[in-house]
Short mmCIF file of C-alpha atoms and ligand atoms in Angstrom, two decimals:
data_model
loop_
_atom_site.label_atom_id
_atom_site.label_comp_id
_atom_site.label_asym_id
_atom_site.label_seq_id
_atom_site.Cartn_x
_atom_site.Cartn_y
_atom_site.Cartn_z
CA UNK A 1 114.70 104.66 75.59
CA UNK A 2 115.92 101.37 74.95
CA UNK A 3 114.61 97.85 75.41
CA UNK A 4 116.74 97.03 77.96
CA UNK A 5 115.80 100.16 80.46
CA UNK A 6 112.14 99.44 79.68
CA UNK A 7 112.45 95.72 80.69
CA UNK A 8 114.34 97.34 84.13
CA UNK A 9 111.79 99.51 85.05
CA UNK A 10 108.92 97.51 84.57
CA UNK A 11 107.58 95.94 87.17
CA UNK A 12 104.17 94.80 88.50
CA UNK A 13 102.06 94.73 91.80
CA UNK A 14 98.78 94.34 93.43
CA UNK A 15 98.16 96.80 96.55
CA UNK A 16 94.02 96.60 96.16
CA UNK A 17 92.54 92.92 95.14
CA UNK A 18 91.38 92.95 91.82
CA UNK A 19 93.71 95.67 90.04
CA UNK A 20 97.03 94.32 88.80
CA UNK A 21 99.10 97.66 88.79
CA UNK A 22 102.32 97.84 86.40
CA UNK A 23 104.94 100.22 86.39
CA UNK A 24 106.85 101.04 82.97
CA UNK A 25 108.52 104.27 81.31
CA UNK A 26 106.33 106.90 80.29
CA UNK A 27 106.47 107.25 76.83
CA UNK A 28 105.60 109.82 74.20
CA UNK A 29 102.34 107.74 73.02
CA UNK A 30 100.75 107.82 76.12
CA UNK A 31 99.59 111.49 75.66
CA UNK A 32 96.07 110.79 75.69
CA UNK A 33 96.85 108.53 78.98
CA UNK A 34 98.59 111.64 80.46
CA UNK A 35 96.12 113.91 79.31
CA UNK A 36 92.97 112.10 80.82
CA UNK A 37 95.54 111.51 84.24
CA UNK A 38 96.28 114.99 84.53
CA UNK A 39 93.21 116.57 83.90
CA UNK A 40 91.38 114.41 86.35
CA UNK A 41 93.63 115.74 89.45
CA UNK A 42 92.09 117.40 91.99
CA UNK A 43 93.10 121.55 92.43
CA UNK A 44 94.91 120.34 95.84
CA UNK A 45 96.53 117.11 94.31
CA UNK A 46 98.10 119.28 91.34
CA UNK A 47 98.86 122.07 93.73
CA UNK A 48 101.06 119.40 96.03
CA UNK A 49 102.46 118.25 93.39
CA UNK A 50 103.48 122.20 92.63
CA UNK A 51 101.49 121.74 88.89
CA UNK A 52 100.31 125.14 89.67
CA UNK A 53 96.16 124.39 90.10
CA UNK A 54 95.54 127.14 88.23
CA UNK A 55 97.14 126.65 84.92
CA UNK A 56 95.46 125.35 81.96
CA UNK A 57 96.03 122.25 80.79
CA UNK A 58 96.99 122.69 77.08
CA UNK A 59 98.52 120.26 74.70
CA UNK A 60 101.80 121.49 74.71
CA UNK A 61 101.92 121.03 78.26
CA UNK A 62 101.22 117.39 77.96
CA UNK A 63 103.12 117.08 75.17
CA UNK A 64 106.58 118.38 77.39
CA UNK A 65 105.45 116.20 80.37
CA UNK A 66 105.28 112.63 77.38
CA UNK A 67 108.43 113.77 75.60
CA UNK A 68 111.21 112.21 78.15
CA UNK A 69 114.16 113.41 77.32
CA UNK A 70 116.25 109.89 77.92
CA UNK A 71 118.82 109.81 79.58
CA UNK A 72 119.12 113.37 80.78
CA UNK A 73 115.35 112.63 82.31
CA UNK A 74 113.17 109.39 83.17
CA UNK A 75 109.34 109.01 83.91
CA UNK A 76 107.81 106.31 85.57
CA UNK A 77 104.18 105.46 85.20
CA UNK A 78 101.69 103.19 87.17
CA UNK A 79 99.05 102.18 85.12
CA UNK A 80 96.11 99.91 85.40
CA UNK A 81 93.62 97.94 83.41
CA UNK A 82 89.81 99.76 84.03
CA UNK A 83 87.14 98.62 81.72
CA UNK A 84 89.70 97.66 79.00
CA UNK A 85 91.60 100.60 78.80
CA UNK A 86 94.97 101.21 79.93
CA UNK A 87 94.53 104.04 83.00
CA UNK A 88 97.17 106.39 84.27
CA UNK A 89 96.86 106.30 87.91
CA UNK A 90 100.64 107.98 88.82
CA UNK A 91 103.95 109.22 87.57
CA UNK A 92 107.10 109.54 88.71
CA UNK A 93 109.95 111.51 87.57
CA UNK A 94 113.48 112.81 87.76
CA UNK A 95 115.58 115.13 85.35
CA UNK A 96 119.29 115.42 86.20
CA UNK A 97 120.60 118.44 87.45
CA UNK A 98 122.97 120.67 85.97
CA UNK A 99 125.84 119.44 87.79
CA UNK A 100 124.89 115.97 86.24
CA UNK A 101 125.59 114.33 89.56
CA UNK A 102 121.89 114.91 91.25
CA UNK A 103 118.47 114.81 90.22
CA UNK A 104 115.39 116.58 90.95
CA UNK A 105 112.17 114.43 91.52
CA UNK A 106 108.55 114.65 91.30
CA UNK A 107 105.49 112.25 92.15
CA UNK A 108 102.03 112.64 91.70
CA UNK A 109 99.36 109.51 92.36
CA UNK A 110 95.68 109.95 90.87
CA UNK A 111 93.20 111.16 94.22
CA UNK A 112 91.20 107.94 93.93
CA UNK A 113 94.44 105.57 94.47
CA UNK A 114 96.22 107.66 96.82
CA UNK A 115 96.88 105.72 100.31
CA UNK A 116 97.41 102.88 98.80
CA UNK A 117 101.00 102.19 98.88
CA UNK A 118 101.94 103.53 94.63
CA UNK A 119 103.46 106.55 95.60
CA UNK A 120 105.83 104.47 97.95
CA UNK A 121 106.46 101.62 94.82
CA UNK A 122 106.96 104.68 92.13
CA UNK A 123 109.06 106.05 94.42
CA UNK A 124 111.18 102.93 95.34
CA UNK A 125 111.69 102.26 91.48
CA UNK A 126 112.43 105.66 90.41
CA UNK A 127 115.41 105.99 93.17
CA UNK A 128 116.59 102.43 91.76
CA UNK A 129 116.64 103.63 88.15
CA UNK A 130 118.65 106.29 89.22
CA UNK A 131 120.73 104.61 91.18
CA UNK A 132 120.93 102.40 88.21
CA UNK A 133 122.06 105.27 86.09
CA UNK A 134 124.78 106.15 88.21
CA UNK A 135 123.50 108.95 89.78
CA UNK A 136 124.76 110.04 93.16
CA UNK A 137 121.78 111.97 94.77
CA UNK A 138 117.50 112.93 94.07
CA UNK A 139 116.12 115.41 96.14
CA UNK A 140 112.78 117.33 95.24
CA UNK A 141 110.72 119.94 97.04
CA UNK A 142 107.63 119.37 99.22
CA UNK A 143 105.56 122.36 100.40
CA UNK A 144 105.86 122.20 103.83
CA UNK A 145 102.28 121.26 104.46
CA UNK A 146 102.09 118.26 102.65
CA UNK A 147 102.18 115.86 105.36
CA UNK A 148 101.87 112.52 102.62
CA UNK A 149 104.80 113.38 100.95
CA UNK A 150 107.03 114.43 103.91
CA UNK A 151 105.90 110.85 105.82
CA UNK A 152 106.75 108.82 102.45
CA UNK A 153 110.29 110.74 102.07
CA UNK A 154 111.07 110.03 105.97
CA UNK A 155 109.66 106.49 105.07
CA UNK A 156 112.53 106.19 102.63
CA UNK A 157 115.20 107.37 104.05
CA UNK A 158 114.98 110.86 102.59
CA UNK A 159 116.83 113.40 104.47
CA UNK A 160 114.52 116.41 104.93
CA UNK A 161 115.64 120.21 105.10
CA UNK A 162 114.35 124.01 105.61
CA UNK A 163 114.71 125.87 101.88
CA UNK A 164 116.73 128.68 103.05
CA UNK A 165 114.34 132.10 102.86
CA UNK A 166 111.23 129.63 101.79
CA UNK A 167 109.45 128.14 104.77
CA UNK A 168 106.65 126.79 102.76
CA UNK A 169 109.15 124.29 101.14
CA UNK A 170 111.24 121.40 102.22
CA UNK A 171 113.74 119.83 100.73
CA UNK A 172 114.24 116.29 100.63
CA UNK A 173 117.32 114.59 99.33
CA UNK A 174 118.53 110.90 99.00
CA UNK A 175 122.33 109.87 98.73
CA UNK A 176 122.28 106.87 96.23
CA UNK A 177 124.89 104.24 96.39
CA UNK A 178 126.59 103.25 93.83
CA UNK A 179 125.45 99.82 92.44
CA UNK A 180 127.62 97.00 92.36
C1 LIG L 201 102.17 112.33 98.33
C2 LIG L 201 101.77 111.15 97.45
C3 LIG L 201 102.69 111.08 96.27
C4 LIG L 201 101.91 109.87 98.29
O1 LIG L 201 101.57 108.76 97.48
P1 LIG L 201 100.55 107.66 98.02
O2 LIG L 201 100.44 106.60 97.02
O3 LIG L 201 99.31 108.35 98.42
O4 LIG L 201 101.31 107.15 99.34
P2 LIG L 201 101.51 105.64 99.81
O5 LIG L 201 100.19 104.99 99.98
O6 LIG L 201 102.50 104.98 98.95
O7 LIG L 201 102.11 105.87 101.27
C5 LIG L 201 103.46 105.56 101.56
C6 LIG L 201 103.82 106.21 102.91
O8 LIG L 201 103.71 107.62 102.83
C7 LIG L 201 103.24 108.12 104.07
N1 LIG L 201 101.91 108.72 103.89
C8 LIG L 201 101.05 108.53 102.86
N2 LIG L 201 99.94 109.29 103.03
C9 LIG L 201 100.13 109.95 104.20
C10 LIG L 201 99.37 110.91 104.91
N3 LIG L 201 98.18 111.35 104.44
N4 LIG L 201 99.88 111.42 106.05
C11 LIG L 201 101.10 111.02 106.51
N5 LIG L 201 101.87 110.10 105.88
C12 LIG L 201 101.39 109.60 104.75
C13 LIG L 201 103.16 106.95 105.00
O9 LIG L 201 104.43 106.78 105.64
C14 LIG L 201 102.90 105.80 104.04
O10 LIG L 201 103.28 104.57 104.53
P3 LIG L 201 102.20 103.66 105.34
O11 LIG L 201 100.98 103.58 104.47
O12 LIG L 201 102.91 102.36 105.49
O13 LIG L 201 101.96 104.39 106.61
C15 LIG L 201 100.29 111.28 96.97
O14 LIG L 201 99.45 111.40 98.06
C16 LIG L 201 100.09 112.44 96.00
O15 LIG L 201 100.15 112.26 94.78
N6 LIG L 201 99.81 113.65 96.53
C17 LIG L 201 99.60 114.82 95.67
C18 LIG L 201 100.85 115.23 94.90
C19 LIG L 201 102.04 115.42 95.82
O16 LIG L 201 101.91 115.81 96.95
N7 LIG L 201 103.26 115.17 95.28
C20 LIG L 201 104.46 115.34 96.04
C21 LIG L 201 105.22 116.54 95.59
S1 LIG L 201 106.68 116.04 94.72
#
């Protein structure tokens, strides 16, 4: 990734007084970041989040989920200063879909910072990097349950649909405009 998309991703926010939360590009250094983040989820976070609970996490796992495959895909990550160390508290990302016009999302926000409004700001910049990009439409899948993510997609406009043969998923896609 260049300089130039890191400097347009990155962005910074406060939602909880006394954490000043940044957003940047996942990048293939922060494996031990990603490895801490994702080992700390919760069974029922990484099952949401369709991580499959019951997988191990190996190395080569976290190694895929660092190694971003730029342009084609793009992670976002919301990270925070906690006793010194840089902290993986969420990602976001997309990878373009065959057709090269849409992308497929994903989110996932650490269980102690959930409810706090990051999903929404991940979110909000991942859809404008896209957008960014040129690309026309992100949709992902929700299982059906997940109440969180379903409220944050209507929140933003996604539009959300029955998968066809699948009740336990939902689709939900956003047309991007083209920017100006
Ligand atoms: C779903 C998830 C990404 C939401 O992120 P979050 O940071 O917790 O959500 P936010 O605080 O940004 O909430 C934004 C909006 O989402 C909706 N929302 C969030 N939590 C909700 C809940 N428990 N029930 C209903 N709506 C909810 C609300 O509309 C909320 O806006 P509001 O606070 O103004 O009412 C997060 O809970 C998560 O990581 N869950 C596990 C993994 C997952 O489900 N990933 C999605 C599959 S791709």
């Amino acid at each position: 990734m260049n300089a130039t998309m890191r400097a347009s991703v990155t962005t910074g926010f406060q939602p909880v007084i006394g954490h000043a939360i940044s957003i940047r590009a996942l990048r293939a250094d922060d494996f031990d970041i990603e490895y801490r983040f994702i080992t700390g989820l919760s069974l029922e976070t990484r099952n949401s989040r369709l991580l499959g609970g019951a997988r191990p996490v190996t190395p080569e796992y976290v190694a895929r989920l660092t190694r971003i495959d730029f342009p084609r895909e793009l992670a976002l990550a919301a990270v925070v200063m906690l006793g010194g160390e840089e902290t993986l508290i969420g990602v976001a990302r997309y990878a373009l879909e065959a057709d090269g016009a849409g992308c497929e999302f994903a989110l996932v926000i650490a269980d102690a910072w959930q409810g706090r409004g990051i999903g929404r700001r991940l979110t909000e910049s991942l859809t404008a990097a896209a957008q960014a990009h040129g690309i026309a439409r992100m949709s992902g899948y929700v299982l059906s349950t997940n109440a969180a993510m379903l409220g944050l997609a209507r929140k933003l406009g996604f539009r959300l649909q029955r998968v066809p043969g699948d009740a336990t998923l939902t689709q939900v896609t956003l047309e991007l405009t083209r920017p100006n």
